[in-house]
XYZ file of C-alpha atoms in Angstrom:
532
model
C 0.000 0.000 0.000
C 1.116 3.520 -0.815
C 0.317 6.259 1.736
C -1.687 9.270 0.499
C -2.032 12.760 1.992
C -4.995 14.904 0.867
C -4.729 18.663 1.450
C -7.872 20.755 0.764
C -9.627 23.376 2.876
C -13.078 22.017 1.947
C -13.992 18.881 3.882
C -16.651 18.045 1.280
C -13.940 17.862 -1.388
C -11.766 15.592 0.775
C -14.689 13.272 1.523
C -15.707 13.281 -2.144
C -12.231 12.233 -3.252
C -12.266 9.342 -0.785
C -15.548 8.069 -2.273
C -14.737 8.433 -5.959
C -12.470 5.360 -6.318
C -11.602 2.117 -4.560
C -8.362 3.375 -3.020
C -7.417 0.112 -1.326
C -8.162 -1.900 -4.446
C -5.818 0.360 -6.433
C -3.049 -0.070 -3.849
C -3.423 3.198 -1.905
C -4.272 4.064 1.695
C -5.398 7.584 2.680
C -3.200 8.082 5.739
C -3.529 11.819 6.318
C -5.749 14.856 5.710
C -4.969 18.573 6.007
C -7.116 21.699 5.701
C -4.226 23.969 4.676
C -0.579 23.979 3.720
C 0.685 24.410 7.289
C -1.120 21.279 8.469
C 0.068 19.406 5.389
C 3.687 20.473 5.950
C 3.534 19.288 9.583
C 2.264 15.877 8.457
C 4.951 15.645 5.763
C 7.615 16.291 8.403
C 6.183 13.681 10.776
C 5.267 10.816 8.431
C 6.259 9.201 5.172
C 3.804 9.752 2.288
C 4.091 8.437 -1.257
C 1.446 10.699 -2.846
C 0.256 14.225 -2.099
C -3.076 15.418 -3.544
C -3.364 19.144 -2.896
C -5.657 22.026 -3.688
C -3.814 25.129 -4.871
C -6.102 27.703 -3.233
C -6.057 27.175 0.565
C -5.938 29.555 3.560
C -2.912 30.077 5.863
C -0.517 28.434 3.374
C -1.704 27.842 -0.166
C -0.720 25.034 -2.520
C 1.947 27.075 -4.294
C 3.944 27.616 -1.082
C 3.311 24.033 -0.004
C 4.793 22.693 -3.241
C 7.866 24.860 -2.733
C 8.623 23.098 0.589
C 7.198 19.662 -0.199
C 10.202 18.332 -2.115
C 12.635 19.301 0.648
C 10.865 16.944 3.077
C 10.288 14.113 0.626
C 12.056 14.467 -2.735
C 10.520 11.289 -4.183
C 6.881 12.063 -3.340
C 4.365 12.030 -6.204
C 2.008 15.020 -6.551
C -1.467 15.580 -8.009
C -2.673 19.169 -8.160
C -6.418 19.906 -8.035
C -7.919 23.357 -8.396
C -10.965 25.165 -9.638
C -8.859 27.886 -11.178
C -7.518 27.514 -14.693
C -4.572 29.724 -13.951
C -1.155 29.402 -15.584
C 0.460 30.451 -12.282
C -0.752 27.214 -10.685
C 0.193 25.180 -13.738
C 3.702 26.630 -13.680
C 4.004 25.840 -9.946
C 2.941 22.277 -10.635
C 5.442 21.854 -13.452
C 8.215 23.338 -11.316
C 7.463 20.829 -8.548
C 7.274 17.969 -11.051
C 3.637 17.163 -10.347
C 2.479 13.942 -11.983
C -0.942 15.330 -12.872
C -3.028 18.538 -12.887
C -6.803 18.062 -12.389
C -9.581 20.637 -12.481
C -12.488 20.676 -10.045
C -14.880 19.032 -10.003
C -12.652 15.972 -10.348
C -14.373 13.134 -12.176
C -14.032 9.501 -11.168
C -12.425 8.634 -14.479
C -9.871 11.448 -14.334
C -8.897 10.515 -10.768
C -8.687 6.800 -11.592
C -6.528 7.515 -14.659
C -4.181 9.753 -12.649
C -3.871 7.201 -9.837
C -3.187 4.366 -12.288
C -0.344 6.351 -13.831
C 1.100 7.234 -10.439
C 0.795 3.653 -9.180
C 2.858 2.474 -12.167
C 5.521 5.103 -11.425
C 5.615 4.227 -7.718
C 5.898 0.516 -8.543
C 8.797 1.236 -10.879
C 10.569 3.385 -8.269
C 10.018 0.754 -5.591
C 11.494 -1.955 -7.813
C 14.551 0.187 -8.518
C 14.933 0.847 -4.789
C 14.433 -2.806 -3.871
C 16.912 -3.910 -6.544
C 19.429 -1.379 -5.269
C 18.967 -2.492 -1.666
C 19.311 -6.141 -2.682
C 22.487 -5.366 -4.599
C 23.897 -3.480 -1.618
C 23.025 -6.409 0.638
C 24.669 -8.876 -1.723
C 27.761 -6.722 -1.934
C 27.869 -6.291 1.858
C 27.656 -10.073 2.308
C 30.312 -10.489 -0.377
C 32.494 -7.939 1.405
C 32.073 -9.680 4.779
C 32.937 -13.032 3.227
C 36.039 -11.614 1.550
C 37.140 -9.954 4.786
C 36.704 -13.131 6.840
C 38.750 -15.093 4.291
C 41.469 -12.465 4.398
C 41.583 -12.508 8.219
C 41.690 -16.302 8.162
C 44.614 -16.234 5.727
C 46.465 -13.838 8.022
C 45.916 -15.831 11.213
C 46.730 -19.158 9.553
C 50.002 -17.711 8.355
C 49.220 -18.206 4.675
C 51.815 -16.262 2.734
C 49.856 -13.770 0.683
C 51.585 -12.093 -2.284
C 53.381 -9.022 -0.970
C 52.027 -6.858 -3.790
C 48.380 -7.535 -2.867
C 48.710 -7.116 0.904
C 48.576 -3.268 1.119
C 45.545 -3.173 -1.185
C 43.658 -5.753 0.893
C 44.540 -3.985 4.135
C 43.149 -0.748 2.690
C 40.040 -2.448 1.270
C 39.111 -3.900 4.656
C 40.071 -0.776 6.658
C 42.801 -2.523 8.624
C 45.489 0.139 8.208
C 45.466 1.124 11.902
C 45.463 -2.524 13.006
C 48.892 -3.218 11.532
C 50.716 -1.456 14.341
C 48.254 -1.860 17.219
C 48.832 -4.318 20.013
C 45.950 -6.808 19.758
C 44.574 -9.792 21.643
C 42.899 -12.841 20.098
C 39.867 -14.408 21.761
C 38.382 -17.841 21.059
C 34.873 -18.261 22.441
C 32.457 -21.171 22.237
C 29.808 -23.043 24.160
C 30.929 -25.046 27.163
C 30.263 -28.781 26.983
C 28.148 -28.570 30.137
C 25.776 -26.045 28.586
C 25.543 -28.008 25.318
C 24.578 -31.139 27.202
C 21.681 -29.297 28.830
C 20.116 -27.900 25.664
C 16.305 -27.982 25.489
C 14.854 -31.315 24.453
C 14.694 -31.714 20.683
C 17.281 -28.991 20.042
C 20.569 -30.332 18.688
C 23.791 -28.600 19.875
C 24.671 -27.512 16.316
C 21.401 -25.552 16.215
C 22.922 -23.208 18.783
C 25.856 -22.310 16.538
C 23.983 -19.771 14.378
C 22.280 -17.947 17.304
C 25.636 -17.826 19.074
C 27.311 -16.418 15.948
C 24.609 -13.734 15.648
C 25.017 -12.727 19.299
C 28.791 -12.516 18.800
C 28.444 -10.214 15.776
C 25.913 -8.022 17.592
C 28.156 -7.593 20.646
C 31.196 -6.887 18.445
C 29.244 -4.118 16.677
C 28.815 -2.360 20.029
C 32.600 -1.846 20.060
C 33.071 0.051 16.762
C 36.657 0.175 15.591
C 37.871 -2.017 18.468
C 36.955 -5.580 17.438
C 37.253 -7.758 14.331
C 35.238 -10.994 14.290
C 35.518 -14.128 12.135
C 35.005 -17.888 12.279
C 37.057 -20.845 11.097
C 35.121 -23.718 9.510
C 37.726 -26.112 10.916
C 36.408 -25.241 14.398
C 32.602 -25.240 14.235
C 30.902 -23.624 17.203
C 33.867 -21.368 18.023
C 33.944 -17.656 17.203
C 37.187 -15.700 17.048
C 37.741 -12.047 17.888
C 40.676 -9.704 17.421
C 40.450 -6.900 19.983
C 42.585 -3.891 20.680
C 44.665 -4.658 23.760
C 42.813 -3.416 26.826
C 39.311 -4.186 25.525
C 39.475 -7.983 25.827
C 38.474 -8.389 29.489
C 35.460 -6.087 29.329
C 34.380 -7.718 26.066
C 34.606 -11.285 27.394
C 32.517 -10.309 30.451
C 29.806 -8.851 28.222
C 29.941 -11.872 25.902
C 29.435 -14.272 28.815
C 26.592 -12.183 30.260
C 24.720 -11.787 26.968
C 25.102 -15.461 26.019
C 23.719 -16.484 29.406
C 20.855 -13.968 29.064
C 19.817 -14.563 25.430
C 20.789 -18.204 24.886
C 20.802 -19.545 28.474
C 24.208 -21.098 27.892
C 27.723 -20.764 29.306
C 30.571 -19.502 27.147
C 34.075 -20.861 27.372
C 36.746 -18.272 26.564
C 40.397 -18.584 25.674
C 42.627 -15.488 25.548
C 45.751 -15.315 23.431
C 48.804 -13.336 24.462
C 48.797 -9.733 23.152
C 50.816 -9.407 19.931
C 51.865 -6.561 17.641
C 52.216 -6.701 13.849
C 50.325 -8.777 11.270
C 53.153 -11.306 11.067
C 52.456 -12.288 14.710
C 48.680 -12.660 14.344
C 49.093 -16.390 13.750
C 50.823 -16.664 17.106
C 47.979 -14.823 18.875
C 45.372 -16.943 17.097
C 46.986 -20.269 18.071
C 47.427 -19.104 21.675
C 43.698 -18.334 21.881
C 42.816 -21.794 20.517
C 45.209 -23.475 22.944
C 43.729 -21.517 25.823
C 40.153 -22.363 24.760
C 40.877 -26.084 24.735
C 42.873 -26.015 27.967
C 39.915 -24.264 29.618
C 38.053 -27.560 29.156
C 39.913 -28.877 32.204
C 38.630 -26.109 34.476
C 36.030 -26.837 37.071
C 32.586 -26.477 35.575
C 31.617 -23.528 37.767
C 34.790 -21.617 36.880
C 34.055 -19.341 33.941
C 37.273 -17.326 34.179
C 38.889 -16.908 30.734
C 42.091 -18.911 30.326
C 45.260 -17.355 28.923
C 47.920 -19.576 27.381
C 51.579 -18.617 27.857
C 53.333 -21.572 26.227
C 55.916 -20.990 23.453
C 54.780 -22.082 20.007
C 56.411 -24.609 17.721
C 59.009 -23.038 15.429
C 57.641 -22.080 12.017
C 60.177 -24.301 10.274
C 58.924 -27.286 12.290
C 55.352 -26.468 11.262
C 56.327 -26.332 7.595
C 58.244 -29.612 7.831
C 55.306 -31.410 9.442
C 52.876 -29.954 6.889
C 55.108 -31.101 4.016
C 55.465 -34.596 5.475
C 51.701 -34.907 5.865
C 50.632 -33.899 2.373
C 53.409 -36.019 0.811
C 52.563 -39.013 2.979
C 56.110 -39.198 4.440
C 55.055 -40.761 7.745
C 58.524 -41.881 8.875
C 59.831 -38.323 8.622
C 56.671 -37.059 10.344
C 57.238 -39.516 13.212
C 60.876 -38.448 13.589
C 59.954 -34.743 13.953
C 57.083 -35.202 16.416
C 59.050 -37.682 18.537
C 61.770 -35.092 19.066
C 59.304 -32.273 19.818
C 57.209 -34.339 22.246
C 60.237 -35.643 24.133
C 61.655 -32.131 24.606
C 58.288 -30.806 25.758
C 57.820 -33.638 28.288
C 61.238 -32.969 29.786
C 60.063 -29.457 30.636
C 56.686 -30.429 32.125
C 53.620 -32.620 31.509
C 51.580 -29.490 30.725
C 54.085 -28.521 28.013
C 53.577 -31.987 26.492
C 49.842 -31.311 26.259
C 50.435 -27.899 24.696
C 52.874 -29.265 22.100
C 50.551 -32.160 21.305
C 47.630 -29.815 20.814
C 49.649 -27.463 18.599
C 50.561 -30.387 16.346
C 46.914 -31.486 16.234
C 45.915 -27.941 15.203
C 48.474 -28.052 12.414
C 47.039 -31.376 11.217
C 43.515 -29.989 11.388
C 44.554 -26.976 9.320
C 46.219 -29.275 6.775
C 43.001 -31.304 6.564
C 40.956 -28.152 5.981
C 43.343 -26.850 3.322
C 44.121 -30.097 1.555
C 40.982 -32.207 1.769
C 38.284 -29.552 1.722
C 36.845 -29.702 5.230
C 36.238 -25.974 4.902
C 33.400 -26.968 2.588
C 31.488 -28.427 5.517
C 33.058 -31.875 5.953
C 34.877 -32.143 9.269
C 37.801 -34.498 9.986
C 36.188 -37.252 12.061
C 39.565 -38.506 13.204
C 40.699 -35.302 14.977
C 39.171 -34.987 18.444
C 41.000 -32.270 20.419
C 39.673 -33.407 23.799
C 41.730 -36.601 23.453
C 44.842 -34.444 23.495
C 44.148 -33.262 27.017
C 44.502 -36.699 28.591
C 47.812 -37.862 27.105
C 50.335 -38.453 29.904
C 53.486 -39.685 28.122
C 55.313 -38.852 24.858
C 54.710 -42.431 23.701
C 50.929 -42.093 24.109
C 51.001 -38.755 22.306
C 53.086 -40.175 19.461
C 50.716 -43.116 18.962
C 47.724 -40.771 18.828
C 49.324 -38.415 16.324
C 50.577 -41.213 14.110
C 47.108 -42.751 14.016
C 45.707 -39.390 12.889
C 48.506 -38.996 10.345
C 47.827 -42.473 8.930
C 44.104 -41.653 8.653
C 45.011 -38.393 6.929
C 47.137 -40.205 4.350
C 44.500 -42.904 3.883
C 41.824 -40.305 3.129
C 44.173 -38.581 0.699
C 44.568 -41.828 -1.204
C 40.930 -42.875 -1.317
C 41.061 -42.187 -5.036
C 44.387 -44.057 -5.230
C 45.839 -40.899 -6.715
C 47.438 -38.447 -4.283
C 48.205 -35.943 -7.024
C 44.562 -35.838 -8.127
C 43.546 -35.066 -4.535
C 46.135 -32.304 -4.378
C 44.885 -30.743 -7.624
C 41.296 -30.796 -6.341
C 42.519 -29.041 -3.213
C 44.345 -26.424 -5.308
C 41.213 -25.854 -7.420
C 39.135 -25.345 -4.262
C 41.684 -22.840 -3.010
C 41.460 -20.903 -6.279
C 37.631 -20.911 -6.085
C 37.769 -19.494 -2.562
C 40.483 -16.896 -3.205
C 39.963 -15.816 -6.832
C 39.503 -12.164 -5.776
C 43.047 -12.068 -4.381
C 46.327 -12.047 -6.260
C 47.091 -15.673 -7.114
C 50.461 -16.786 -8.425
C 51.725 -20.207 -9.364
C 54.736 -19.720 -7.097
C 52.677 -18.857 -3.998
C 50.323 -21.799 -4.502
C 53.208 -24.214 -5.148
C 54.890 -23.032 -1.947
C 51.682 -23.585 -0.003
C 51.737 -27.247 -1.029
C 55.517 -27.479 -0.662
C 56.285 -28.166 -4.351
C 58.678 -26.568 -6.784
C 56.710 -24.165 -9.058
C 57.803 -25.877 -12.287
C 56.826 -29.348 -11.093
C 53.566 -28.044 -9.602
C 52.726 -26.294 -12.909
C 53.126 -29.524 -14.874
C 51.179 -31.489 -12.272
C 48.324 -28.939 -12.259
C 48.035 -28.883 -16.044
C 47.951 -32.661 -16.216
C 45.354 -32.937 -13.440
C 43.105 -30.008 -14.394
C 43.417 -30.299 -18.165
C 44.391 -26.634 -18.561
C 47.208 -24.456 -17.277
C 47.121 -22.735 -13.905
C 46.751 -19.283 -15.512
C 43.865 -20.402 -17.741
C 42.059 -22.029 -14.821
C 42.355 -18.926 -12.643
C 41.101 -16.746 -15.526
C 38.090 -19.017 -16.100
C 37.146 -18.951 -12.417
C 37.439 -15.177 -12.264
C 35.489 -14.769 -15.499
C 32.674 -16.947 -14.142
C 32.240 -14.619 -11.176
C 32.589 -11.520 -13.357
C 29.743 -12.753 -15.589
C 27.579 -13.266 -12.516
C 28.265 -9.704 -11.339
C 27.487 -8.321 -14.825
C 24.140 -10.122 -14.791
C 23.103 -9.490 -11.182
C 24.432 -6.004 -10.394
C 24.767 -2.532 -11.883
C 28.387 -2.211 -10.782
C 30.763 -0.550 -13.213
C 33.137 -2.651 -15.274
C 35.945 -1.104 -13.217
C 34.407 -2.363 -9.931
C 33.637 -5.798 -11.372
C 37.198 -6.202 -12.619
C 38.511 -5.463 -9.111
C 35.994 -7.689 -7.315
C 36.663 -10.596 -9.677
C 40.421 -10.356 -9.093
C 41.585 -8.970 -12.463
C 44.627 -6.714 -12.374
C 42.963 -3.894 -14.333
C 39.701 -3.048 -16.141
C 41.556 -2.986 -19.449
C 42.974 -6.463 -18.953
C 39.524 -7.724 -17.879
C 37.815 -6.227 -20.943
C 40.463 -7.649 -23.243
C 40.152 -11.149 -21.789
C 36.341 -10.948 -21.771
C 36.180 -9.943 -25.442
C 38.641 -12.669 -26.389
C 36.580 -15.279 -24.551
C 33.049 -14.157 -25.551
C 33.649 -12.083 -28.734
C 31.816 -9.190 -27.083
C 32.751 -6.451 -24.614
C 31.505 -6.559 -20.967
C 29.244 -3.545 -21.602
C 27.757 -5.114 -24.740
C 27.215 -8.371 -22.833
C 25.332 -6.566 -20.058
C 23.167 -4.753 -22.625
C 22.372 -8.025 -24.400
C 21.303 -9.570 -21.098
C 18.985 -6.631 -20.384
C 17.416 -6.908 -23.837
C 16.980 -10.662 -23.360
C 15.185 -10.135 -20.042
C 12.841 -7.583 -21.625
C 12.134 -9.884 -24.578
C 11.455 -12.880 -22.311
C 9.257 -10.917 -19.884
C 5.594 -11.528 -20.887
C 4.606 -8.208 -19.288
C 6.827 -6.251 -21.713
């Protein structure tokens, strides 16, 4: 329904207009009446109207003065002028205010119905444009959030992004000031005790989405102080990056709101404060370690846990990752045996921390290599088992069993290289908007670029460059069809280095320019629409 305001100093005229047509049946609702321009202006300030029907000759403030102020309150309002005076002054005022119609008293039913039909069509068109614009903005906002979360996840996982694309991404996601700030990572999720006491018929995973929504809402109440993201490898856990000094107040509010809105307890792990993007991985892992170690607290103790243990050296992480994806289990065993023995010599708690760090590395490898980020979780990794290992030998047996399961799942197709190529293709699909190079991807999978290039071409059927271009072009075509973004914006969002390069590649692939393609799609929609 569109809201209508009628302004006329004669009540008989107002009542007559209400009786002349079926307003509701035509999609209108008379929501306000005024006897002069002053009353009409007050209503226009207080409420939202889609159509103003006004007499031009009224006391106190006439229609001419009302039209002069009407557009300032509601620029998109439609206007019908009615008057008993065939005066060019009124006609000129109507034209100046872009009135949709100009009717002489006495207004006939047919004239009013014709005017309303025309205005209804215009309002419908404007509403569709507005709705389409709002939908596009929503899609782009969701797209932006998704891109930002992926970027944050790359940073905290230590994925080596191309140096040339890093400043641009930092600027795009407004993280310039975060590069130098001291920050603290927080891992927060439902405590096992609260999950076990969920209402009958409500599965624990059904609480994940409400919990995620509460987390985003609380984070929004700290503008500029908190970044929030989730990692599909850890369902049910939300991660926060806070400016140092905010973390304790934030965790208190998170626990209070979760208990109030969801009637559940929140388990919180705090990472050590770190400075610089290159140390975000360290803060992230510390928060995950702390969250899992909090599992051993007494149930009534909700105090956030902070982990202070040193992390495994980066070179050790890379060696273990390489051994896993290549299936070199003997080398994997040799590295973990040394690390676990050294940790146990320091203390039993250090053994648990080292064991859990290795399990996190394996979980990350599973997510990257075998696609658990797509919703399939590694059934063989169960972090709570880590907490009860008492000797290096027990820990080694557990990790080797997981490693063997990892290798077995890699080789389900009896072709490890095929599995690797599928993993690389998934990575490209998820990161096409970023700068992707053969060298960076080969390094991620611990292969020499030349060998990886040959392996990719054999497995995918086309070269790495051609595959990346096809993926980006697929998303560019979708944006051309579904949005009114400029070719410049689409080229950037789809990951192309420049609009010129995008246009050149598009024309070579489709024998038509991006602009011509968009126009052809519009013409096709109009031709296929039976209402046209």
